[in-house]
Coordinates of C-alpha atoms in Angstrom, one line a residue:
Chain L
X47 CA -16.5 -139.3 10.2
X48 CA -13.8 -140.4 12.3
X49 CA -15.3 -142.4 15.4
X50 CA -11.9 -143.4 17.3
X51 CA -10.9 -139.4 17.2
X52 CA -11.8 -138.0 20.4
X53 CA -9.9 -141.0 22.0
X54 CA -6.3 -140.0 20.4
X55 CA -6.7 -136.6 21.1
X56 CA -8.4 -135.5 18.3
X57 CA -5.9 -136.5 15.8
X58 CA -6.9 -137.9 12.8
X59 CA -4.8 -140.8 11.3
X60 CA -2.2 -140.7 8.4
X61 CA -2.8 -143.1 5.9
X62 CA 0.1 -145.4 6.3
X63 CA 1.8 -145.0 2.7
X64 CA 0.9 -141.2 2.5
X65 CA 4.3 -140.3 4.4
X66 CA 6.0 -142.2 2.0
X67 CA 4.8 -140.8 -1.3
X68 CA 5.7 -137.5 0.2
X69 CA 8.8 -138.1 1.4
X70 CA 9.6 -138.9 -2.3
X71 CA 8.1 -136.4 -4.0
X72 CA 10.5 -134.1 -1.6
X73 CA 13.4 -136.0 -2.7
X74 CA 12.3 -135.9 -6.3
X75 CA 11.8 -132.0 -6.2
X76 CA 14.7 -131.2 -4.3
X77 CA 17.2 -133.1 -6.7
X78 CA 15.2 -131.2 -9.6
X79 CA 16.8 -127.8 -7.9
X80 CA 19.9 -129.0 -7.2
X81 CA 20.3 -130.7 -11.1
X82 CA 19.2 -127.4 -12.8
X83 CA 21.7 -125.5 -10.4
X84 CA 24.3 -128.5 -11.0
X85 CA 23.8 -127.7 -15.2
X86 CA 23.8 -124.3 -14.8
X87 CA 26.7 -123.9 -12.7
X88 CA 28.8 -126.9 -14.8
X89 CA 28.2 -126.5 -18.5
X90 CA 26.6 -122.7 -18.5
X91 CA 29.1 -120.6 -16.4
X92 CA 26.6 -120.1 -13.0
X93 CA 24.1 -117.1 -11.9
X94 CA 24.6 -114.0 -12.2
X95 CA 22.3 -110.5 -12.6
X96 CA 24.3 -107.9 -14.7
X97 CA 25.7 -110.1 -17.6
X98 CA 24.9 -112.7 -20.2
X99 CA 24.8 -114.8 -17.4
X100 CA 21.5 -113.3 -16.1
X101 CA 19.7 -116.1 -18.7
X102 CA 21.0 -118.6 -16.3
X103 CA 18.4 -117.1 -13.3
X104 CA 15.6 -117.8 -15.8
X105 CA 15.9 -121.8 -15.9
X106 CA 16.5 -122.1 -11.9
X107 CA 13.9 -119.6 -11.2
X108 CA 11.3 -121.4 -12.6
X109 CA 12.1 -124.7 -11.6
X110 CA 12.1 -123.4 -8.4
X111 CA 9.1 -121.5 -8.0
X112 CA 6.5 -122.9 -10.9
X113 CA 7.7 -126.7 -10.2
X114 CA 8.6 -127.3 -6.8
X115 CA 6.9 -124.7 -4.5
X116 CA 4.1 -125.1 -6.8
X117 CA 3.8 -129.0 -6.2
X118 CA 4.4 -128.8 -2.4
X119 CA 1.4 -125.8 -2.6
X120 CA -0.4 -128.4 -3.9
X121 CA 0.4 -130.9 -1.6
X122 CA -0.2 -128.8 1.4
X123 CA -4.1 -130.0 2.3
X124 CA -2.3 -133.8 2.3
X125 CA 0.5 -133.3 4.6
X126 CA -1.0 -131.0 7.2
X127 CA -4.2 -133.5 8.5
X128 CA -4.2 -132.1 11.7
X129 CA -4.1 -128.5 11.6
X130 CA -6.9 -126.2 11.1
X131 CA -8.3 -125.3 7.8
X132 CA -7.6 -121.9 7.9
X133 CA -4.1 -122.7 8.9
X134 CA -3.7 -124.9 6.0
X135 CA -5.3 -122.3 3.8
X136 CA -3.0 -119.7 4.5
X137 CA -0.2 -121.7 4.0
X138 CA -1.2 -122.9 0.4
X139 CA -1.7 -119.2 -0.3
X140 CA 1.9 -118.3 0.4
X141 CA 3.7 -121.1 -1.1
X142 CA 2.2 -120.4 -4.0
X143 CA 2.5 -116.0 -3.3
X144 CA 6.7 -117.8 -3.1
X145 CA 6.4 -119.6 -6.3
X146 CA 4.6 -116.4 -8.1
X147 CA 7.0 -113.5 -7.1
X148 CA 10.3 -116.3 -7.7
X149 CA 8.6 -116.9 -11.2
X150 CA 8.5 -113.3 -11.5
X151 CA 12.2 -112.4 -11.3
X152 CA 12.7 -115.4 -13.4
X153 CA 10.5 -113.8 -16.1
X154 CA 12.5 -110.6 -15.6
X155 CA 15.6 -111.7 -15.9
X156 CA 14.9 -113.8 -19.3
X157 CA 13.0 -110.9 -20.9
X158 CA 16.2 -108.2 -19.9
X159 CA 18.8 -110.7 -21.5
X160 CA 16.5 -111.0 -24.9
X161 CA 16.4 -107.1 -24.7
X162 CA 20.1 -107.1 -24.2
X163 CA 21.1 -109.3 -26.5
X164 CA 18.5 -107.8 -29.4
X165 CA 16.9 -111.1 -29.5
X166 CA 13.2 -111.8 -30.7
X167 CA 10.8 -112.2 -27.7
X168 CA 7.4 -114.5 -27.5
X169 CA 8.6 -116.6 -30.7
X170 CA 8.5 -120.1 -29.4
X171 CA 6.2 -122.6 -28.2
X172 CA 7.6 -122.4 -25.0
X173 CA 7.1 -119.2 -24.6
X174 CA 3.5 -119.5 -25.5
X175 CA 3.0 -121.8 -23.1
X176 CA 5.3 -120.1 -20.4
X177 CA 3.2 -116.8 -21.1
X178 CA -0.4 -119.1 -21.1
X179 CA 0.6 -120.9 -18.1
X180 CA 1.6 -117.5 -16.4
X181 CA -1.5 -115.8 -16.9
X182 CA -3.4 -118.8 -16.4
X183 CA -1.7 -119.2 -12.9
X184 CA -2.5 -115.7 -12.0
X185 CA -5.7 -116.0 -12.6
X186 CA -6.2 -119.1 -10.4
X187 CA -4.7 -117.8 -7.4
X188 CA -6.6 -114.0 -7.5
X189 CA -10.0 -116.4 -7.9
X190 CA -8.4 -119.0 -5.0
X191 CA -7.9 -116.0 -3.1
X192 CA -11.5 -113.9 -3.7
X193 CA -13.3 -117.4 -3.0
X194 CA -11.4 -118.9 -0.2
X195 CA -9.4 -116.5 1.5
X196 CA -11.6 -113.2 1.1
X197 CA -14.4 -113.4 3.8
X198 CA -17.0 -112.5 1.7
X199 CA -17.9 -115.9 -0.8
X200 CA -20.9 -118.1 0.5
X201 CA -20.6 -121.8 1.6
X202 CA -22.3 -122.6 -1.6
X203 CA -20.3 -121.1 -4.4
X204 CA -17.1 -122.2 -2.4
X205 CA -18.7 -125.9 -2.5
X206 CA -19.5 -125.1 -6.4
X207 CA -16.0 -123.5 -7.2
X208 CA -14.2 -125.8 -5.4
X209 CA -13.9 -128.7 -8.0
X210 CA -12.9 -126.2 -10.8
X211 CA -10.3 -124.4 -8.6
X212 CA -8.7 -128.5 -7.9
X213 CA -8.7 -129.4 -11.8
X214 CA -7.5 -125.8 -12.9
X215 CA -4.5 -126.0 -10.0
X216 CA -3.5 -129.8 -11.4
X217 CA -4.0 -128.6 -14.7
X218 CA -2.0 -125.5 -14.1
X219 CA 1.0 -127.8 -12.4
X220 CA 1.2 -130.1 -15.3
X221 CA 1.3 -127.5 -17.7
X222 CA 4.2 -125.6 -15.9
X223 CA 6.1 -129.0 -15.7
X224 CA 5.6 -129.4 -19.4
X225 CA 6.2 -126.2 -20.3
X226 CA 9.8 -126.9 -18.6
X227 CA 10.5 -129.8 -20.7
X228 CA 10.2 -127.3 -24.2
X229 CA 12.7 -124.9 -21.8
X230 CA 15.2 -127.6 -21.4
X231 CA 14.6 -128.9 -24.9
X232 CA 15.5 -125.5 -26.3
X233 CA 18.3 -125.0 -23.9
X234 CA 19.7 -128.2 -25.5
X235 CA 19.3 -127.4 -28.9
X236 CA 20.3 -124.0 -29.2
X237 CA 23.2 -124.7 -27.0
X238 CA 24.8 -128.1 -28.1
X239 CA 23.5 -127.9 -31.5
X240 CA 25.2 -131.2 -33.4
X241 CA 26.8 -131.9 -30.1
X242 CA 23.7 -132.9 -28.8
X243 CA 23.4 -135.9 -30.9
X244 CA 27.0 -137.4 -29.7
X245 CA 25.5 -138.0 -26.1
X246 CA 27.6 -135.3 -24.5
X247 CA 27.5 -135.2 -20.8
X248 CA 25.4 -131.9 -20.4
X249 CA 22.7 -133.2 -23.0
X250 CA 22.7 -136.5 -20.7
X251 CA 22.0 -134.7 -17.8
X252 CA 19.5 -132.3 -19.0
X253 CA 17.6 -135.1 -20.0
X254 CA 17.6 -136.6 -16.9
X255 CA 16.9 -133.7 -14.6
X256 CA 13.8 -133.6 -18.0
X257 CA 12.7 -137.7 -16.2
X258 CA 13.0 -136.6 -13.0
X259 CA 11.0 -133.6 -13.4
X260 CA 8.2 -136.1 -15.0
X261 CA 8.6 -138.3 -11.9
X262 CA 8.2 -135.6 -9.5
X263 CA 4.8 -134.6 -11.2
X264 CA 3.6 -138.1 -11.3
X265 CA 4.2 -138.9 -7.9
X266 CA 2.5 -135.3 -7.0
X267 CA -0.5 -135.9 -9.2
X268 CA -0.9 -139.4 -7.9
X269 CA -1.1 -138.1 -4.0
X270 CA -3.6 -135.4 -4.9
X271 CA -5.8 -138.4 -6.6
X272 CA -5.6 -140.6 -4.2
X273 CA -9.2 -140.7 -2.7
X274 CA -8.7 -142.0 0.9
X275 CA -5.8 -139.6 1.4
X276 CA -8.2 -136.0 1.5
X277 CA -7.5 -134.5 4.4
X278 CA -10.8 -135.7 6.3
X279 CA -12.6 -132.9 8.2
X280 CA -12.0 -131.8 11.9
X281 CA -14.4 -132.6 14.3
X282 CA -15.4 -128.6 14.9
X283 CA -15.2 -128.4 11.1
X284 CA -17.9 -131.2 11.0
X285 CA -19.9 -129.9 13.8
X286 CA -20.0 -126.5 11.7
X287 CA -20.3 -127.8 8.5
X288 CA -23.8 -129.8 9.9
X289 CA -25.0 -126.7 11.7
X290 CA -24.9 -124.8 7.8
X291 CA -26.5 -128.0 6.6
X292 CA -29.8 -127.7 8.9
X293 CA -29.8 -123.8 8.3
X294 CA -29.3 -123.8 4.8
X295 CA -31.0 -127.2 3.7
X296 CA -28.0 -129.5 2.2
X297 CA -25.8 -126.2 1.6
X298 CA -22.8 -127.0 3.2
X299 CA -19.3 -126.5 2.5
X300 CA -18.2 -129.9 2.5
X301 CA -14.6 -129.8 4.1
X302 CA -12.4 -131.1 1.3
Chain F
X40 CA -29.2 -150.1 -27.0
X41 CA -30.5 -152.0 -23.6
X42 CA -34.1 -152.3 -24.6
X43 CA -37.3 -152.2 -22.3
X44 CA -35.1 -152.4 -18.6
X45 CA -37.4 -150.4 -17.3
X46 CA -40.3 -148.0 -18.1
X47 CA -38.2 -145.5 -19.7
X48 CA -36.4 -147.5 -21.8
X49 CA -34.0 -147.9 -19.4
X50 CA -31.4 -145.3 -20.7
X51 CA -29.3 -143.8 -18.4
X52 CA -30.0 -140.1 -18.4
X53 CA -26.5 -138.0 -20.3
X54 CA -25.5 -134.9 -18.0
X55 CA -26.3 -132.2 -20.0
X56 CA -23.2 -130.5 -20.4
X57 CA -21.4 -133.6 -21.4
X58 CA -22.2 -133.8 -25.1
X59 CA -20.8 -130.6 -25.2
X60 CA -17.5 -131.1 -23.7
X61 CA -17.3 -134.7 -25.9
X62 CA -18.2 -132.5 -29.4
X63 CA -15.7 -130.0 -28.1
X64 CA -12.9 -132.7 -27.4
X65 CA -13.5 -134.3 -30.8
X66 CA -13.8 -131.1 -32.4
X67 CA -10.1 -130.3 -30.8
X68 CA -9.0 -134.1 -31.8
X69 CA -9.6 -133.7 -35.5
X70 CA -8.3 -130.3 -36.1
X71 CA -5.3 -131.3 -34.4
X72 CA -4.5 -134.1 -36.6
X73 CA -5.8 -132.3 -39.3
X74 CA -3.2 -129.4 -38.4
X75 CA -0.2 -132.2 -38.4
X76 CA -1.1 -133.4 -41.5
X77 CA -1.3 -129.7 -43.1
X78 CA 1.7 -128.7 -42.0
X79 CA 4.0 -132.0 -43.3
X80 CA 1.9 -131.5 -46.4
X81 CA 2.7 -127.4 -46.4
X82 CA 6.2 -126.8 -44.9
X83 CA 7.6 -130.5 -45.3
X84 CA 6.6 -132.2 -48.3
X85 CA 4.1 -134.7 -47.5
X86 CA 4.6 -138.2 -46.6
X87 CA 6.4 -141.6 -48.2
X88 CA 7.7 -144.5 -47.1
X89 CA 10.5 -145.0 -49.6
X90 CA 12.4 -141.8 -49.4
X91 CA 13.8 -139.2 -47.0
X92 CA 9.9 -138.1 -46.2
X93 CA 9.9 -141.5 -44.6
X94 CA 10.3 -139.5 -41.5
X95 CA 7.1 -137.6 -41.6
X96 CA 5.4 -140.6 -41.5
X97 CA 6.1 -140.3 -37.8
X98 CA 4.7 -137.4 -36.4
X99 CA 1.0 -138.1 -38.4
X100 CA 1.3 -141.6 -36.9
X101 CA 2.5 -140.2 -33.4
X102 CA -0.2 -137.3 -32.9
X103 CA -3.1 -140.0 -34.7
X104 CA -2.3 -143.0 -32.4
X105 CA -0.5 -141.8 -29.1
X106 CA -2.9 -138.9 -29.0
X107 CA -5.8 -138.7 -30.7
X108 CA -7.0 -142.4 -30.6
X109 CA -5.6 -143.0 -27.1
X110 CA -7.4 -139.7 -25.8
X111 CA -10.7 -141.3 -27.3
X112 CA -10.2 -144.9 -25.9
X113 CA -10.3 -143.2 -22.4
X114 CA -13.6 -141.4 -23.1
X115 CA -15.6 -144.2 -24.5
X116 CA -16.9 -145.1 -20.6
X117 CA -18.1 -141.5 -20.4
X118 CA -19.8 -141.7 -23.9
X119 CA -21.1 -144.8 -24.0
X120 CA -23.4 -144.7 -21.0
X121 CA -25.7 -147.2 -22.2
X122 CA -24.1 -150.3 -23.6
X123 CA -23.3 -153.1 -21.9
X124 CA -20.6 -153.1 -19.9
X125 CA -18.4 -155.3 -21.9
X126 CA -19.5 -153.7 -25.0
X127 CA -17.6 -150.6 -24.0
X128 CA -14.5 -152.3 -22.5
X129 CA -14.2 -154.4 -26.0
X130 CA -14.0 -150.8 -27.8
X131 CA -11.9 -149.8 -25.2
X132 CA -9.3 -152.3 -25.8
X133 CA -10.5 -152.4 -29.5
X134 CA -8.9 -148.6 -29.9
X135 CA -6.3 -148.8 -28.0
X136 CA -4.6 -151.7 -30.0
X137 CA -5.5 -149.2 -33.3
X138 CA -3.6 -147.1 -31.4
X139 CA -1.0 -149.0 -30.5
X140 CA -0.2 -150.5 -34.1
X141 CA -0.7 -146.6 -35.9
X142 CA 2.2 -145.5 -32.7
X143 CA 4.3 -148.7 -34.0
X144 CA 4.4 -147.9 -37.4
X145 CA 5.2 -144.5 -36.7
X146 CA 8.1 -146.1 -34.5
X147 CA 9.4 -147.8 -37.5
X148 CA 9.6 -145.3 -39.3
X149 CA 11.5 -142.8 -37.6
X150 CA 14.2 -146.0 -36.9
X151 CA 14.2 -146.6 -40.6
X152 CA 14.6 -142.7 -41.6
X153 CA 17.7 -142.1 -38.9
X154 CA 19.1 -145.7 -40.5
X155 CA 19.1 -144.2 -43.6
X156 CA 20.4 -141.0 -43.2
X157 CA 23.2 -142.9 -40.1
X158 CA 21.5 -140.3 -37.4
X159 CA 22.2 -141.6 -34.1
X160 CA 19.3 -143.0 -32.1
X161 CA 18.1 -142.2 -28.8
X162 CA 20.0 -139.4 -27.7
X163 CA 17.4 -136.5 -27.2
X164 CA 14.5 -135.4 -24.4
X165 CA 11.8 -136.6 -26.8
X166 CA 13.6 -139.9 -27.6
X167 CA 13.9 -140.9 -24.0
X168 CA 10.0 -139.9 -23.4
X169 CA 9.0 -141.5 -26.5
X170 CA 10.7 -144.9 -25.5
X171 CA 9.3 -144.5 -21.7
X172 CA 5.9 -143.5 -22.6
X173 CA 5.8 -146.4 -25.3
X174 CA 6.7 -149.0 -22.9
X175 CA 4.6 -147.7 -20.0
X176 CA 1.5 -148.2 -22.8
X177 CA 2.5 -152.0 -23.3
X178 CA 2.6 -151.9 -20.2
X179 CA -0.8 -150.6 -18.9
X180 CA -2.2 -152.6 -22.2
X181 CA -1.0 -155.9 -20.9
X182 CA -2.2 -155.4 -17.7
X183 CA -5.3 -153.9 -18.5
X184 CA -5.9 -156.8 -20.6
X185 CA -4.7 -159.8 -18.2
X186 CA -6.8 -157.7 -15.7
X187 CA -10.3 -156.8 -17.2
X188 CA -10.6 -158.5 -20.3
X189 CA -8.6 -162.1 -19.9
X190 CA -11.6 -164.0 -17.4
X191 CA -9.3 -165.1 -14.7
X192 CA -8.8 -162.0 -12.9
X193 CA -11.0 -162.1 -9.2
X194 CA -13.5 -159.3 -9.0
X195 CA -11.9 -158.2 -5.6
X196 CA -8.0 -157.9 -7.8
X197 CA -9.9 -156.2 -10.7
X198 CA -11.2 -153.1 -7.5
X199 CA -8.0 -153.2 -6.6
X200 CA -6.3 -152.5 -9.9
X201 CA -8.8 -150.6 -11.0
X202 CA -7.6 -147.2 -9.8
X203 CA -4.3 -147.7 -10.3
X204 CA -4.9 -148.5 -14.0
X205 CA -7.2 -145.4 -14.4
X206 CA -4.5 -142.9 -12.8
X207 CA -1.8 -144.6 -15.2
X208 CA -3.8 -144.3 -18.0
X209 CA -4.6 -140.9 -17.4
X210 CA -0.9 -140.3 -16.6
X211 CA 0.6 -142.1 -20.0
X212 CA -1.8 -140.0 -22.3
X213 CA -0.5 -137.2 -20.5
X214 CA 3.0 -137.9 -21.2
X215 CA 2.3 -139.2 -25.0
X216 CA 1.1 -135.2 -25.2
X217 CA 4.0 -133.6 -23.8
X218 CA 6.4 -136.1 -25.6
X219 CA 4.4 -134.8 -28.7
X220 CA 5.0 -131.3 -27.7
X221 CA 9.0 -131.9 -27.4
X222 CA 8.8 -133.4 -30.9
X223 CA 7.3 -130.6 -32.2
X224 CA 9.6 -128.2 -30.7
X225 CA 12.7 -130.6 -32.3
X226 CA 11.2 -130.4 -35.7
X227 CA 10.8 -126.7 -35.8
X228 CA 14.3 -126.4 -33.9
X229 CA 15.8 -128.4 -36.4
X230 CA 13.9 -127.4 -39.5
X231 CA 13.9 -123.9 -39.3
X232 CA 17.0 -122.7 -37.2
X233 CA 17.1 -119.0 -36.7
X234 CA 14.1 -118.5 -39.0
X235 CA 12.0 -119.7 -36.1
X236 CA 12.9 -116.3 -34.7
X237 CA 11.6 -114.6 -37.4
X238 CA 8.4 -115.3 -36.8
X239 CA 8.4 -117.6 -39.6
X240 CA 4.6 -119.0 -40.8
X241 CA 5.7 -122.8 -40.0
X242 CA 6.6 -121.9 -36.5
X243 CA 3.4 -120.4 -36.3
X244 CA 1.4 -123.0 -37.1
X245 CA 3.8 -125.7 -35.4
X246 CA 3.0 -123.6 -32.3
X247 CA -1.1 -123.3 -32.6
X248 CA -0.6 -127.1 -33.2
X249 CA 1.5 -127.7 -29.8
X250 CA -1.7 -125.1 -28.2
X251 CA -4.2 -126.9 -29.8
X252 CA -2.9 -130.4 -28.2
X253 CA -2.5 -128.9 -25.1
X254 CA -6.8 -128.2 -24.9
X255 CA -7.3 -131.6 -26.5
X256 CA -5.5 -133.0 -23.5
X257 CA -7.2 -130.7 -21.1
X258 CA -10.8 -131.0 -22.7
X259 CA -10.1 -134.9 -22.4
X260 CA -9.0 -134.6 -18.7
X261 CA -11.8 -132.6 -17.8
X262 CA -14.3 -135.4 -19.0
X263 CA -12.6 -138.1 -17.2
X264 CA -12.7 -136.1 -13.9
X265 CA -16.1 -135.0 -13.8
X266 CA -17.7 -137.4 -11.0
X267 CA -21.0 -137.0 -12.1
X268 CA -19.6 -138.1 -15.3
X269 CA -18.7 -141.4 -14.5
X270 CA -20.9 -144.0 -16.3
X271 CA -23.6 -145.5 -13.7
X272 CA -23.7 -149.1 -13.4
X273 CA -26.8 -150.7 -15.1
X274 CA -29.5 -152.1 -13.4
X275 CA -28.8 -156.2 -14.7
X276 CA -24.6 -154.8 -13.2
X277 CA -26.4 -153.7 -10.1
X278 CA -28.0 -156.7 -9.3
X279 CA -24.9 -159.0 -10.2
X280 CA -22.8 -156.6 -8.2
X281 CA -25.4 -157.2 -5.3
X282 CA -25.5 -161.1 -5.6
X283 CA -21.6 -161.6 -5.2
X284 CA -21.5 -158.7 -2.7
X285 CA -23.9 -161.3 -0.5
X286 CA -21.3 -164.5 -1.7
X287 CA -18.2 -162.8 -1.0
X288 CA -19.2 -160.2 2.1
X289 CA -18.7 -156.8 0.2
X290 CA -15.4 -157.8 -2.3
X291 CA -18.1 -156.8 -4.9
X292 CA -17.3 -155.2 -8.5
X293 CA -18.1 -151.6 -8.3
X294 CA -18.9 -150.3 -11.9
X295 CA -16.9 -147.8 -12.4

């Protein structure tokens, strides 16, 4: 695959404007934490566990664990070119393991506020789609983990999975990032009411940190679709991956 | 349909499962407009240009052009396998500007309704998407069009472009779905207040109809991102692409 590899010690080369499509997404996703915290904090009286405020750890919760660790999850088999699969793997597994048990307490703590406050539960679209994008992402990562991570799948249904478990995790992604747009949305309405309509500062915002959450899926999804920038396959990968291929007659796990 | 190219007729053999997925899509694409139609019919009292229901002009319009007719102008390379290359761009472009004039009239007329009734403009989430996703689509039209259908464009600038128009057309009908989705949620935020909470029938159908778009878009992105999908070039395309690669040392067209 990768002639000149040996030579430069067995690293493989970084496409030259991969580093700074990442770099951005980073900047993007990071100043979509710190504007939720920023709104929060500013306009809805900040975090806190035993009070009305506990709503608050809903919004921030989510950001943080279905949108950014989430996206960098994603992101994971780009950046790290040069370590081993497994490595990479592992690492993909427990970002997203962070982003399911944050999204968790974030579920939590919006379901006890509705309970304390007597309010109807599961009413909204966005909670449809919060509830159909939870499950959904559940499901992907206890099949990620049976088919990639547990020992036992064969070569050839990880090679026949693999494409399904790439459009399901995009999918998934976009859908979580969507599903925060009906969040803020609601947030706005329910909260400003006529005020939103007079440009007040807080809707202003909110609908900024709503472009910037856009931006930092785009720039994701265009990284993950970018052909040349798959994180090519080690040499020992290769090597193994062609040893399978004579045994097994063209059923190889091609590296992805 | 490309007679007599070879001894089978020359038709490019269909996957099998695609006919299914492009029923299911369409099958998703009609109900969906069907749905928007029902429920400004139902819960809203139907459409007019000359009166306050001048405003329900613009969701129908919204959900026929930016989604429905905009999701099927990306598909028509997967479905039409066996016309002639510029055949299939010419429908292409053909339902794209449908869509683009239905989206522009649905533009009008929610300028027209807020000038009526002295609503500010431009103030909400679903505004500010609505604008951005509207201009990226001129956008990607003019471009697209000074690109692949306009002669003067190289065949080494049109391989080049070629990706970046695909990921951005992808991305756009994306957006023009989630900014549906925040226009639904406004509508039923607006309309119905705390009924919403009550489990009112409108929500409920407001809310299948925000699901529903959500597998239209899905169904839709599945198609384009099947790789055995993607239409094969023809033999006469083959050829051609062949001949320039000899003139021009491999900065060949590669049907996509």
């Amino acid at each position: 695959v990768n002639p000149g590899m040996e030579a430069a010690g067995g690293m493989v080369s970084t496409p030259k404007a991969l580093p700074y499509f990442v770099a951005l997404s980073q900047i993007l996703g990071l100043t979509v934490v710190a504007i939720t915290g920023a709104w929060l904090g500013l306009y809805r009286g900040g975090l806190a566990w035993e009070s009305a405020l506990q709503f608050n750890v809903h919004p921030l919760c989510m950001v943080i664990g279905m949108v950014f660790l989430q996206g960098d999850a994603l992101l994971v088999y780009r950046v790290f070119r040069n370590e081993a699969k497994r490595t990479t793997k592992i690492l993909h597994g427990l970002l997203h393991i962070f982003a399911l048990v944050i999204a968790l307490v974030g579920l939590v703590a919006v379901f006890e506020y509705h309970k304390k406050m007597s309010y109807a539960d599961l009413y909204s679209l966005h909670s449809w789609c919060g509830l159909l994008v939870f499950i959904l992402y559940l499901v992907q990562w206890l099949m990620g983990f049976s088919f990639f991570l547990f020992p036992g799948a064969s070569f050839s249904l990880r090679n026949r999975y693999r494409p399904q478990h790439i459009f399901f995790g995009a999918t998934i992604f976009l859908l979580s990032v969507g599903t925060t747009l009906l969040g803020i949305k609601e947030a706005l309405l329910f909260g400003l009411m006529n005020k939103y309509s007079t440009f007040h500062p807080e809707g202003i915002l909110a609908n900024i940190l709503g472009l910037l959450l856009i931006c930092f899926a785009v720039v994701v999804l265009y990284i993950l679709t970018r052909e040349a920038w798959v994180r090519p396959p080690r040499a020992e990968e290769q090597a193994l991956s062609m040893d399978f291929k004579t045994l097994t007659e063209g059923d190889s796990p091609s590296s992805q």
